CSV table of C-alpha atoms and ligand atoms in Angstrom, one decimal:
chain,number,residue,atom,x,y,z
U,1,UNK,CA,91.6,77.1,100.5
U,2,UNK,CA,87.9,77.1,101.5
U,3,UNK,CA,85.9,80.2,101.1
U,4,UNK,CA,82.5,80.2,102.5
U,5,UNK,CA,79.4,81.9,100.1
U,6,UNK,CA,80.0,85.7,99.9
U,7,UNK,CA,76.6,86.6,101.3
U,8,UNK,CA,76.0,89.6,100.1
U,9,UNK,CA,76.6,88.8,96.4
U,10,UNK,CA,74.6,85.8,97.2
U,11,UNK,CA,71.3,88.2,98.3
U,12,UNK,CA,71.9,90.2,95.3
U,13,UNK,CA,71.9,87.5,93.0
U,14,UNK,CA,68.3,86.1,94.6
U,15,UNK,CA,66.7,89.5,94.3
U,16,UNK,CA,68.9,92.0,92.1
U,17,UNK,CA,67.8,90.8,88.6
U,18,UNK,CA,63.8,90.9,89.2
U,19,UNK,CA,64.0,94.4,91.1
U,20,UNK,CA,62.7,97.4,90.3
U,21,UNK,CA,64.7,99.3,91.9
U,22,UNK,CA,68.4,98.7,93.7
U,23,UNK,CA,69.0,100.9,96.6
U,24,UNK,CA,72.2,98.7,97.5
U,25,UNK,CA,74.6,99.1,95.4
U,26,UNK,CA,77.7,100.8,97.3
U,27,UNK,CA,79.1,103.0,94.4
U,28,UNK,CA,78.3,106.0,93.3
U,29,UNK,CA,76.2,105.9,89.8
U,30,UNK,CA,78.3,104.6,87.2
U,31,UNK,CA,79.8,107.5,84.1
U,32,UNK,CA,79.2,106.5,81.0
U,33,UNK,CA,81.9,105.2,78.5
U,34,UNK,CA,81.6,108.0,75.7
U,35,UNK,CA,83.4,110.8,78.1
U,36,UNK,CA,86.7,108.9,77.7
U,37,UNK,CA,89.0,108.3,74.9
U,38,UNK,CA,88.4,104.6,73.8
U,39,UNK,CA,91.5,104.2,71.7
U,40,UNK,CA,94.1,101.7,73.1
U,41,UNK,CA,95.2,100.9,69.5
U,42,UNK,CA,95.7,96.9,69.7
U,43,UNK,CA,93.8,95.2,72.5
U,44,UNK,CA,96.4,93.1,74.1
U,45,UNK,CA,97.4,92.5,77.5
U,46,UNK,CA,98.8,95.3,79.5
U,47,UNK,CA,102.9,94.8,79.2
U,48,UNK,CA,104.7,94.5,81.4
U,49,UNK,CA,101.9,92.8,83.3
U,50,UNK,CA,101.5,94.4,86.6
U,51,UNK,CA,100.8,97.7,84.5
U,52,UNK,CA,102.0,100.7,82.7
U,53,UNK,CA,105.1,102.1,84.2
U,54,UNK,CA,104.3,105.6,83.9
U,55,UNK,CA,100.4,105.1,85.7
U,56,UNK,CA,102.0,103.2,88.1
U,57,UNK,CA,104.4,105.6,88.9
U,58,UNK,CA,101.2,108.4,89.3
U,59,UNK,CA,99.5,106.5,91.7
U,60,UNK,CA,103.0,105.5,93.6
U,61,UNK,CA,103.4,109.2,93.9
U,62,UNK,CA,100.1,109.6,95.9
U,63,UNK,CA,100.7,107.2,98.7
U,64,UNK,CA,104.5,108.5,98.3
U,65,UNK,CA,105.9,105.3,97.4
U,66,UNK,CA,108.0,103.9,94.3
U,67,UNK,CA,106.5,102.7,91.3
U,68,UNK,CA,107.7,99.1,91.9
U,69,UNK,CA,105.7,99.4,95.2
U,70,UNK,CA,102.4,99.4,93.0
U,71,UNK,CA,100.5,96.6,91.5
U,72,UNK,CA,97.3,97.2,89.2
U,73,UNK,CA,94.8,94.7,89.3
U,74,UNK,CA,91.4,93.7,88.5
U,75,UNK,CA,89.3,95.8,90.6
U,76,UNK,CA,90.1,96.1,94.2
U,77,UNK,CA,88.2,93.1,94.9
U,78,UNK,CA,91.5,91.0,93.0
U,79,UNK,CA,94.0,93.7,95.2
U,80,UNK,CA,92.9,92.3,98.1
U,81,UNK,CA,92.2,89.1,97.3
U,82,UNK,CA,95.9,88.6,95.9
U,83,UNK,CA,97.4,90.4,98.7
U,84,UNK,CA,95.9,88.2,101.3
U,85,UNK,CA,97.0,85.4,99.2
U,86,UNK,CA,100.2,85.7,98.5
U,87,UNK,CA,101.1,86.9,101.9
U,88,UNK,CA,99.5,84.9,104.5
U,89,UNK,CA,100.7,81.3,105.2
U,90,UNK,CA,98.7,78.7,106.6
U,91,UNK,CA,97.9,79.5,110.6
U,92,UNK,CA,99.1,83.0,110.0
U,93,UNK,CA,96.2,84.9,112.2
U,94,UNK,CA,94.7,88.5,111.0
U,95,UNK,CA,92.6,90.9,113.2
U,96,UNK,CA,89.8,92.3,111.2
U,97,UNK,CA,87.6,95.5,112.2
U,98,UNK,CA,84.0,94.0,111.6
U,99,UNK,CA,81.1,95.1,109.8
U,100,UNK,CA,82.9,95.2,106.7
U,101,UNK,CA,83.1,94.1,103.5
U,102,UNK,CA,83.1,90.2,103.5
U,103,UNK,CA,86.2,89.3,101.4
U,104,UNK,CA,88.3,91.1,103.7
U,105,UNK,CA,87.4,88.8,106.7
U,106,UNK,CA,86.6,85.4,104.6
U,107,UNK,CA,89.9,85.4,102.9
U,108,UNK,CA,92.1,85.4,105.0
U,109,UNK,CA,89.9,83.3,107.3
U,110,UNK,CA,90.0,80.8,104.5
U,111,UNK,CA,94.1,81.1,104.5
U,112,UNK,CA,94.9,81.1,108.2
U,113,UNK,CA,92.5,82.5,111.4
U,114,UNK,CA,90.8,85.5,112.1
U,115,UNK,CA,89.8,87.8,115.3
U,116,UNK,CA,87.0,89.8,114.9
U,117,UNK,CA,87.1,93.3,116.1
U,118,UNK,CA,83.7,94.5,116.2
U,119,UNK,CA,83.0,98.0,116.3
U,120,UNK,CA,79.5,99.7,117.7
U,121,UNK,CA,76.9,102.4,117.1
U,122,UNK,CA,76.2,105.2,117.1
U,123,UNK,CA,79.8,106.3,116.1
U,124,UNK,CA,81.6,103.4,115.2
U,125,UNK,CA,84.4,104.2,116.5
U,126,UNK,CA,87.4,101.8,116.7
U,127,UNK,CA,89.3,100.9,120.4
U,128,UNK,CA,93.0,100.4,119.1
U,129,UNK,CA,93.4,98.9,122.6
U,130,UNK,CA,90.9,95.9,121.7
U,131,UNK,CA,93.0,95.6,118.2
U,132,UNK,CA,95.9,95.5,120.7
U,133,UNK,CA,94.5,92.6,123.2
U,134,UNK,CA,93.6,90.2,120.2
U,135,UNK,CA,97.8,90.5,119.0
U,136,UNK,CA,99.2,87.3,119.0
U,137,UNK,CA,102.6,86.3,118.4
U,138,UNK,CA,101.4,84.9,114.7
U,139,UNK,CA,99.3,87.7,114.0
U,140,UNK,CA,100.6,89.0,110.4
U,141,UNK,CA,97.8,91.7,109.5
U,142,UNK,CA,95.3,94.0,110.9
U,143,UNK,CA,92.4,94.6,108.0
U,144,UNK,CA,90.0,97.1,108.0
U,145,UNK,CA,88.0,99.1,105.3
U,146,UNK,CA,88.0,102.9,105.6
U,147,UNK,CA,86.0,104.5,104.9
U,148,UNK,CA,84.1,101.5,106.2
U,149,UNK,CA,81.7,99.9,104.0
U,150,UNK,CA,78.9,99.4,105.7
U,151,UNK,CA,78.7,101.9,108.1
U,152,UNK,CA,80.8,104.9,106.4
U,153,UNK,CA,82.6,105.7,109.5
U,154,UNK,CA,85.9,107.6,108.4
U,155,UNK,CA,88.6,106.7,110.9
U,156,UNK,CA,91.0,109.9,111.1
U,157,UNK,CA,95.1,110.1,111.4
U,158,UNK,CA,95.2,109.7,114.8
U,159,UNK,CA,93.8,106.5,114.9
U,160,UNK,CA,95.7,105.1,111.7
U,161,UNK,CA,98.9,106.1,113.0
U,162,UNK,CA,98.0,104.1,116.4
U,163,UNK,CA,97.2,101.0,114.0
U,164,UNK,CA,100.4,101.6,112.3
U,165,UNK,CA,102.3,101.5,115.3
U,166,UNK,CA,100.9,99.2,116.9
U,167,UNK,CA,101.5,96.8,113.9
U,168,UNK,CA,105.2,97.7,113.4
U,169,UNK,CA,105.8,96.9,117.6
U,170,UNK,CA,104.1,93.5,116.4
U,171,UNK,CA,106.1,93.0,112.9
U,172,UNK,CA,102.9,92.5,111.2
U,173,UNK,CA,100.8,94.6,108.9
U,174,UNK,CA,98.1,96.9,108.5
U,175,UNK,CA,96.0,96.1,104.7
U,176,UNK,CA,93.2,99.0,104.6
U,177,UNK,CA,91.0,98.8,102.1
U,178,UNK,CA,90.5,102.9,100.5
U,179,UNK,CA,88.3,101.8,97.6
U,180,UNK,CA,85.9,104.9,99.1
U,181,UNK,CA,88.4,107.1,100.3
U,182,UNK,CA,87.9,109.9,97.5
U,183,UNK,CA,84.3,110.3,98.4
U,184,UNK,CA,85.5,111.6,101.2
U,185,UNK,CA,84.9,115.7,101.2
U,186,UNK,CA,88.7,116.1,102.6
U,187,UNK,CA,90.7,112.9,102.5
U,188,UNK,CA,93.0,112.2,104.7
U,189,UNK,CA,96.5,110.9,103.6
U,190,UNK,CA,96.2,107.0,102.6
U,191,UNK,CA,97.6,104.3,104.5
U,192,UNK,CA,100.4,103.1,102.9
U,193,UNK,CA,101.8,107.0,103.2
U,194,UNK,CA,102.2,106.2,106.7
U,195,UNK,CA,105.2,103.8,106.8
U,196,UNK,CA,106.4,100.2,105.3
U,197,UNK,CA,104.3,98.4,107.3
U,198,UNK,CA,101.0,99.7,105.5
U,199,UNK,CA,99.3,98.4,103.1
U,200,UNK,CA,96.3,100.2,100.4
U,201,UNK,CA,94.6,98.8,98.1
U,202,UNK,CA,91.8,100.9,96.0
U,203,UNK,CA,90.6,101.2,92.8
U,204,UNK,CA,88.1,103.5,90.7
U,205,UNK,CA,84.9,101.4,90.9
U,206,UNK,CA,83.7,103.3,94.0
U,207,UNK,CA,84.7,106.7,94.5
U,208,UNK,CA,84.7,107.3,90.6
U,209,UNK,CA,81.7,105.5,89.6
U,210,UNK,CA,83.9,103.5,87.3
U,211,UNK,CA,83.2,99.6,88.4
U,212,UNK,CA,83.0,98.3,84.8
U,213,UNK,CA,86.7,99.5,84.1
U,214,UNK,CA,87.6,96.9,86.7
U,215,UNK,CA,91.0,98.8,87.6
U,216,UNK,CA,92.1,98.2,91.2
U,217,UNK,CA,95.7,98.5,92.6
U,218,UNK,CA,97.9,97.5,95.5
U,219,UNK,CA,100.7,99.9,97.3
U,220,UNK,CA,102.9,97.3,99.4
U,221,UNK,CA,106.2,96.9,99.8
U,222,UNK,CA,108.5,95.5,97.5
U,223,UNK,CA,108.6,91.9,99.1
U,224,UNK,CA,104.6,92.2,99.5
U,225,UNK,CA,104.1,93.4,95.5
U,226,UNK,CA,106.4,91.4,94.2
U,227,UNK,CA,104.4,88.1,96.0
U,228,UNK,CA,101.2,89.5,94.9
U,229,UNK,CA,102.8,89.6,91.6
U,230,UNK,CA,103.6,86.5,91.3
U,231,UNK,CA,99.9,85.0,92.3
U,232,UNK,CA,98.4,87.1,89.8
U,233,UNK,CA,100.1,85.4,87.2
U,234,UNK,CA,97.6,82.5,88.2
U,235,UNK,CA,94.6,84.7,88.0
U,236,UNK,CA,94.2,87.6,85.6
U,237,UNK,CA,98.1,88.1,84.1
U,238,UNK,CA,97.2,91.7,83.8
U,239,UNK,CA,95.1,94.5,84.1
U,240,UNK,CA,92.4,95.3,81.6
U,241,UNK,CA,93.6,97.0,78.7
U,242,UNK,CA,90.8,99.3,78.1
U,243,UNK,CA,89.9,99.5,81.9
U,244,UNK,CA,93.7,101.2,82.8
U,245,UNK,CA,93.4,103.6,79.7
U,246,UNK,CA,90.0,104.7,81.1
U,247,UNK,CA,91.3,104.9,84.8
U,248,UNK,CA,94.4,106.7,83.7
U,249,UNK,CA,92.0,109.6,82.3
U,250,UNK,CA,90.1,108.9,85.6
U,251,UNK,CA,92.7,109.8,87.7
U,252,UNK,CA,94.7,112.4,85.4
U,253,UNK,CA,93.1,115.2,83.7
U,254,UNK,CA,89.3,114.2,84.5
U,255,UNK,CA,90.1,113.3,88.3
U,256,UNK,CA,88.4,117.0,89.7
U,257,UNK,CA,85.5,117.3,87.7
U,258,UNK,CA,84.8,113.7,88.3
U,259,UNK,CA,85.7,113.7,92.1
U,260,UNK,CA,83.8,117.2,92.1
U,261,UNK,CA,80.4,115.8,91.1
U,262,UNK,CA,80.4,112.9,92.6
U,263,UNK,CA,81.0,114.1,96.2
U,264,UNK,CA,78.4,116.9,95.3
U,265,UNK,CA,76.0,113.9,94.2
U,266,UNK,CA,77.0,112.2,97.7
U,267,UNK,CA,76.2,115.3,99.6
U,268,UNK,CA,72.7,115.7,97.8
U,269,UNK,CA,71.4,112.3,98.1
U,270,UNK,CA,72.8,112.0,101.7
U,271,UNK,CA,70.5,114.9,102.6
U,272,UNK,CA,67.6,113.4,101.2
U,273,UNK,CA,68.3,110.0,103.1
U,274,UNK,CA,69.0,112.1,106.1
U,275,UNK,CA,65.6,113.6,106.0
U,276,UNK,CA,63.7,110.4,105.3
U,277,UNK,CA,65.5,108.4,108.3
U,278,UNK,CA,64.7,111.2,110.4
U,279,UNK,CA,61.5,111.1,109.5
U,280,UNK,CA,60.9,107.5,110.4
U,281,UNK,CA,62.6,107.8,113.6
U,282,UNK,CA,65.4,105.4,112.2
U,283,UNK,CA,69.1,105.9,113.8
U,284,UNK,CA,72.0,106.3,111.6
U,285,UNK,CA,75.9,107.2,111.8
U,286,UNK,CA,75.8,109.9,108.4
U,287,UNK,CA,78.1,108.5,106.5
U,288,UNK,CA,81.3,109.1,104.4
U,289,UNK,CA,80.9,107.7,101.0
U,290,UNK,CA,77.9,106.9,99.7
U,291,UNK,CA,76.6,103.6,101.7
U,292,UNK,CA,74.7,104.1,105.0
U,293,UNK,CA,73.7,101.3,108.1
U,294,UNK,CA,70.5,102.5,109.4
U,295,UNK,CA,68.5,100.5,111.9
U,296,UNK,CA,65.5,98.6,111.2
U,297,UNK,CA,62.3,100.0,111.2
U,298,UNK,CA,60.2,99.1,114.3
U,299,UNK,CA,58.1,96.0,113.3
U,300,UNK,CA,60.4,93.9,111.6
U,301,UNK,CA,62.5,90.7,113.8
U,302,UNK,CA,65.6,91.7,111.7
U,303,UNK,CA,67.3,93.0,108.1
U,304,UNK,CA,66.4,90.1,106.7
U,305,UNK,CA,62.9,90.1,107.3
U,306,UNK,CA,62.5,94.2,106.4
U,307,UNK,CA,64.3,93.8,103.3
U,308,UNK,CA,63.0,90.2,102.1
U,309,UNK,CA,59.8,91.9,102.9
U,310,UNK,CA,60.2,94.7,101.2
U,311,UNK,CA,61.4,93.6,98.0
U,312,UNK,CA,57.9,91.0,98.0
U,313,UNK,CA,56.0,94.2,98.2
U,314,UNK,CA,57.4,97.0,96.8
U,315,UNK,CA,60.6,95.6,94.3
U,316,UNK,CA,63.2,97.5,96.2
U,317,UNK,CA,66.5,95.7,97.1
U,318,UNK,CA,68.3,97.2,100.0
U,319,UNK,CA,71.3,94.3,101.6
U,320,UNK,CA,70.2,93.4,105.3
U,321,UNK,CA,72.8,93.6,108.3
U,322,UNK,CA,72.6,90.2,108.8
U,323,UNK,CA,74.7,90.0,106.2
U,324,UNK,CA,77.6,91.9,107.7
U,325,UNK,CA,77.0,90.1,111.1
U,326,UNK,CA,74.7,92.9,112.5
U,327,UNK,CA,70.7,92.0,112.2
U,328,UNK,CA,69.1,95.1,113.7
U,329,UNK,CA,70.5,97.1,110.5
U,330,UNK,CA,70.6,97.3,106.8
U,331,UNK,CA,72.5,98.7,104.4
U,332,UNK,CA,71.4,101.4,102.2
U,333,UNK,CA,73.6,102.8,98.9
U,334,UNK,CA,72.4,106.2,98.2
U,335,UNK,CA,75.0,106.7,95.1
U,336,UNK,CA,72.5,105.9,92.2
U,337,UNK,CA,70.4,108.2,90.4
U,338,UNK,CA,69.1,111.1,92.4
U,339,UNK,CA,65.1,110.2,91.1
U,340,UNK,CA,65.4,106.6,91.6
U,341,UNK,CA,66.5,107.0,95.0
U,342,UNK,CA,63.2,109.3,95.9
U,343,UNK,CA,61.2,106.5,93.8
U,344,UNK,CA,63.0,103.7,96.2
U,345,UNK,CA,62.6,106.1,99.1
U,346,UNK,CA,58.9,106.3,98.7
U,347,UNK,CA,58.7,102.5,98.4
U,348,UNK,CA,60.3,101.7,101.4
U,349,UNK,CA,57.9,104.6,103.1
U,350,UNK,CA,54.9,103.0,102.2
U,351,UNK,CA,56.5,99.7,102.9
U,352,UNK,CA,57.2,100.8,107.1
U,353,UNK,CA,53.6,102.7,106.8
U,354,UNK,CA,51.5,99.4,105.8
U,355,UNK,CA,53.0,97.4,108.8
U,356,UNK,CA,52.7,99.5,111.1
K,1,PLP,C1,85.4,97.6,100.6
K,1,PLP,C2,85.3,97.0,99.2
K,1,PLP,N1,86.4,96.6,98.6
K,1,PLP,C3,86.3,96.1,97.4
K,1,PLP,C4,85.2,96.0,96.7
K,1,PLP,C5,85.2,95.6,95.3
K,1,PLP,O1,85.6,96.6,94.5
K,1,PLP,P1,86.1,96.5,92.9
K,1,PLP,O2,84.9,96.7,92.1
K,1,PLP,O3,87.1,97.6,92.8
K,1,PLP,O4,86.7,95.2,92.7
K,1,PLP,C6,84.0,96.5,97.3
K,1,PLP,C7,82.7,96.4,96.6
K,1,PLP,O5,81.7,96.7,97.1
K,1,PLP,C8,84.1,97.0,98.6
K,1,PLP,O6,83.0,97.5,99.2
């Protein structure tokens, strides 16, 4: 398997570490450790490996599966990765809603081939009847991320359950990516609720503001979790220790208060960016979650130019569309720190004033 660079990570890592200030990270501000019990006794792998019985029987009785249905992983980024893994064969083809995160097209690209669905400002909205036309006989999954990361478009029931049908006509599979879903002010029920022939994966780096407890999981079938099972054998064995006993308190008896100030953080600093875009005449789609796609200021030949610009002159990384396939936009994450996003803000202010 050949995977190309993973572009984003690879703009991060040129710019990230010398920054002042990082208005693209796409969580929302991390919690810190000492609001959760620490105390897992020995620190050992997780037995049996693919996670605590009892949590995965909690988060099997969200999506309304069984507990054997669910996988816990390393952060969502090793749910998806495994899934695409263990279940695509070579020339197996996969339909994937583009801009999105870039693992979700490159993997399976790497594995078998991949149609690109791309979806369109100002409201991103996704024609099931274009998913439909690029169906081939050897098509085995549709992919999206939703909410979407970049553009925070939230694609409702009625548009799932067309996927989902559409899939089952076509024996294949829908794998959406819900890593943001509990951002979301009033989520709507997760894929894998809808049937079989869905697939979630999600985990609490995102929506909980919990990335360094690298806890992800995957909701599939039995066939589909017991394949991703045996792959992860070859990559992790288990899920972290420490990392499931701090999700567990994540998603248990924390989960409202946490969920609670998060999407009130969202709201706040989504108001602020709001204001500012509007204020520069820049177009947006306002977002669910806590990453936005805004267009580039007027001056600039692309992302890549505003932002590799910007970070030469004011220290501010934001992650250009180009990136994601789209170079009239970049991506802004508005989930950090309420005063460093007005600091960043300014910045990139003073940045569009001086060029123009
Ligand atoms: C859509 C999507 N999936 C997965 C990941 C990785 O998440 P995790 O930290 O849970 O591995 C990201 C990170 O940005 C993401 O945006």
């Amino acid at each position: 398997m050949e995977l190309p660079p993973f572009e984003l990570e690879r703009w991060f890592d040129e710019y990230e570490p010398d920054a002042d200030l990082m208005l693209a990270e796409s969580g929302v501000r991390s919690l810190p450790v000492d609001r959760f019990d620490l105390d897992v006794g020995e620190l050992g792998y997780v037995i049996p490996t693919d996670g605590d019985p009892e949590f995965r029987a909690e988060i099997a009785e969200r999506y309304g599966r069984d507990t054997e249905e669910v996988v816990l992983t390393c952060g969502t980024q090793e749910a998806d990765f495994l899934t695409f893994a263990s279940f695509l064969d070579e020339g197996d083809h996969s339909v994937v809603v583009s801009p999105t995160y870039q693992s979700l097209a490159s993997v399976p690209g790497a594995v078998g081939e991949v149609s690109e669905i791309r979806t369109e400002p100002p409201e991103w909205d996704l024609p099931v009847d274009a998913v439909a036309e690029a169906m081939r006989p050897e098509t085995r999954l549709v992919v999206l991320t939703n909410p979407s990361n970049p553009t925070g478009k939230y694609l409702g029931p009625e548009t799932m359950r067309a996927l989902y049908d559409l899939v089952a006509e076509h024996d294949a599979y829908l794998l959406v990516d819900e890593v943001y879903r509990m951002l979301a002010e009033e989520p709507h029920p997760p894929a894998a609720a809808l049937g079989p022939r869905a697939i979630s994966t999600a985990g609490v780096s995102k929506s909980y503001g919990l990335a360094g407890a690298r806890l992800g999981w995957v909701v599939a079938s039995p066939e589909i979790a017991d394949a991703v099972r045996k792959w992860k054998d070859y990559t992790t064995i288990s899920p972290p220790m420490l990392g499931s006993h701090i999700a567990r308190q994540a998603l248990g008896e924390q989960e409202e208060d946490i969920l609670a100030a998060n999407r009130a953080h969202a709201r706040a600093n989504r108001e602020r960016l709001a204001d500012f875009l509007d204020r520069h005449g820049l177009d947006w789609f306002e977002p669910t979650g806590v990453n936005g796609f805004p267009t580039v200021p007027d001056g600039f030949e692309s992302g890549e130019e505003f932002c590799r610009s910007l970070f030469e002159a004011e220290s501010v990384v934001l992650a250009p569309g180009d990136v994601f396939g789209y170079s009239d936009r970049f991506r802004i994450g508005f989930g950090l720190p309420t005063e460093e996003l007005e600091e960043g803000l300014d910045r990139i202010a003073r940045h569009i004033g001086a060029t123009r």
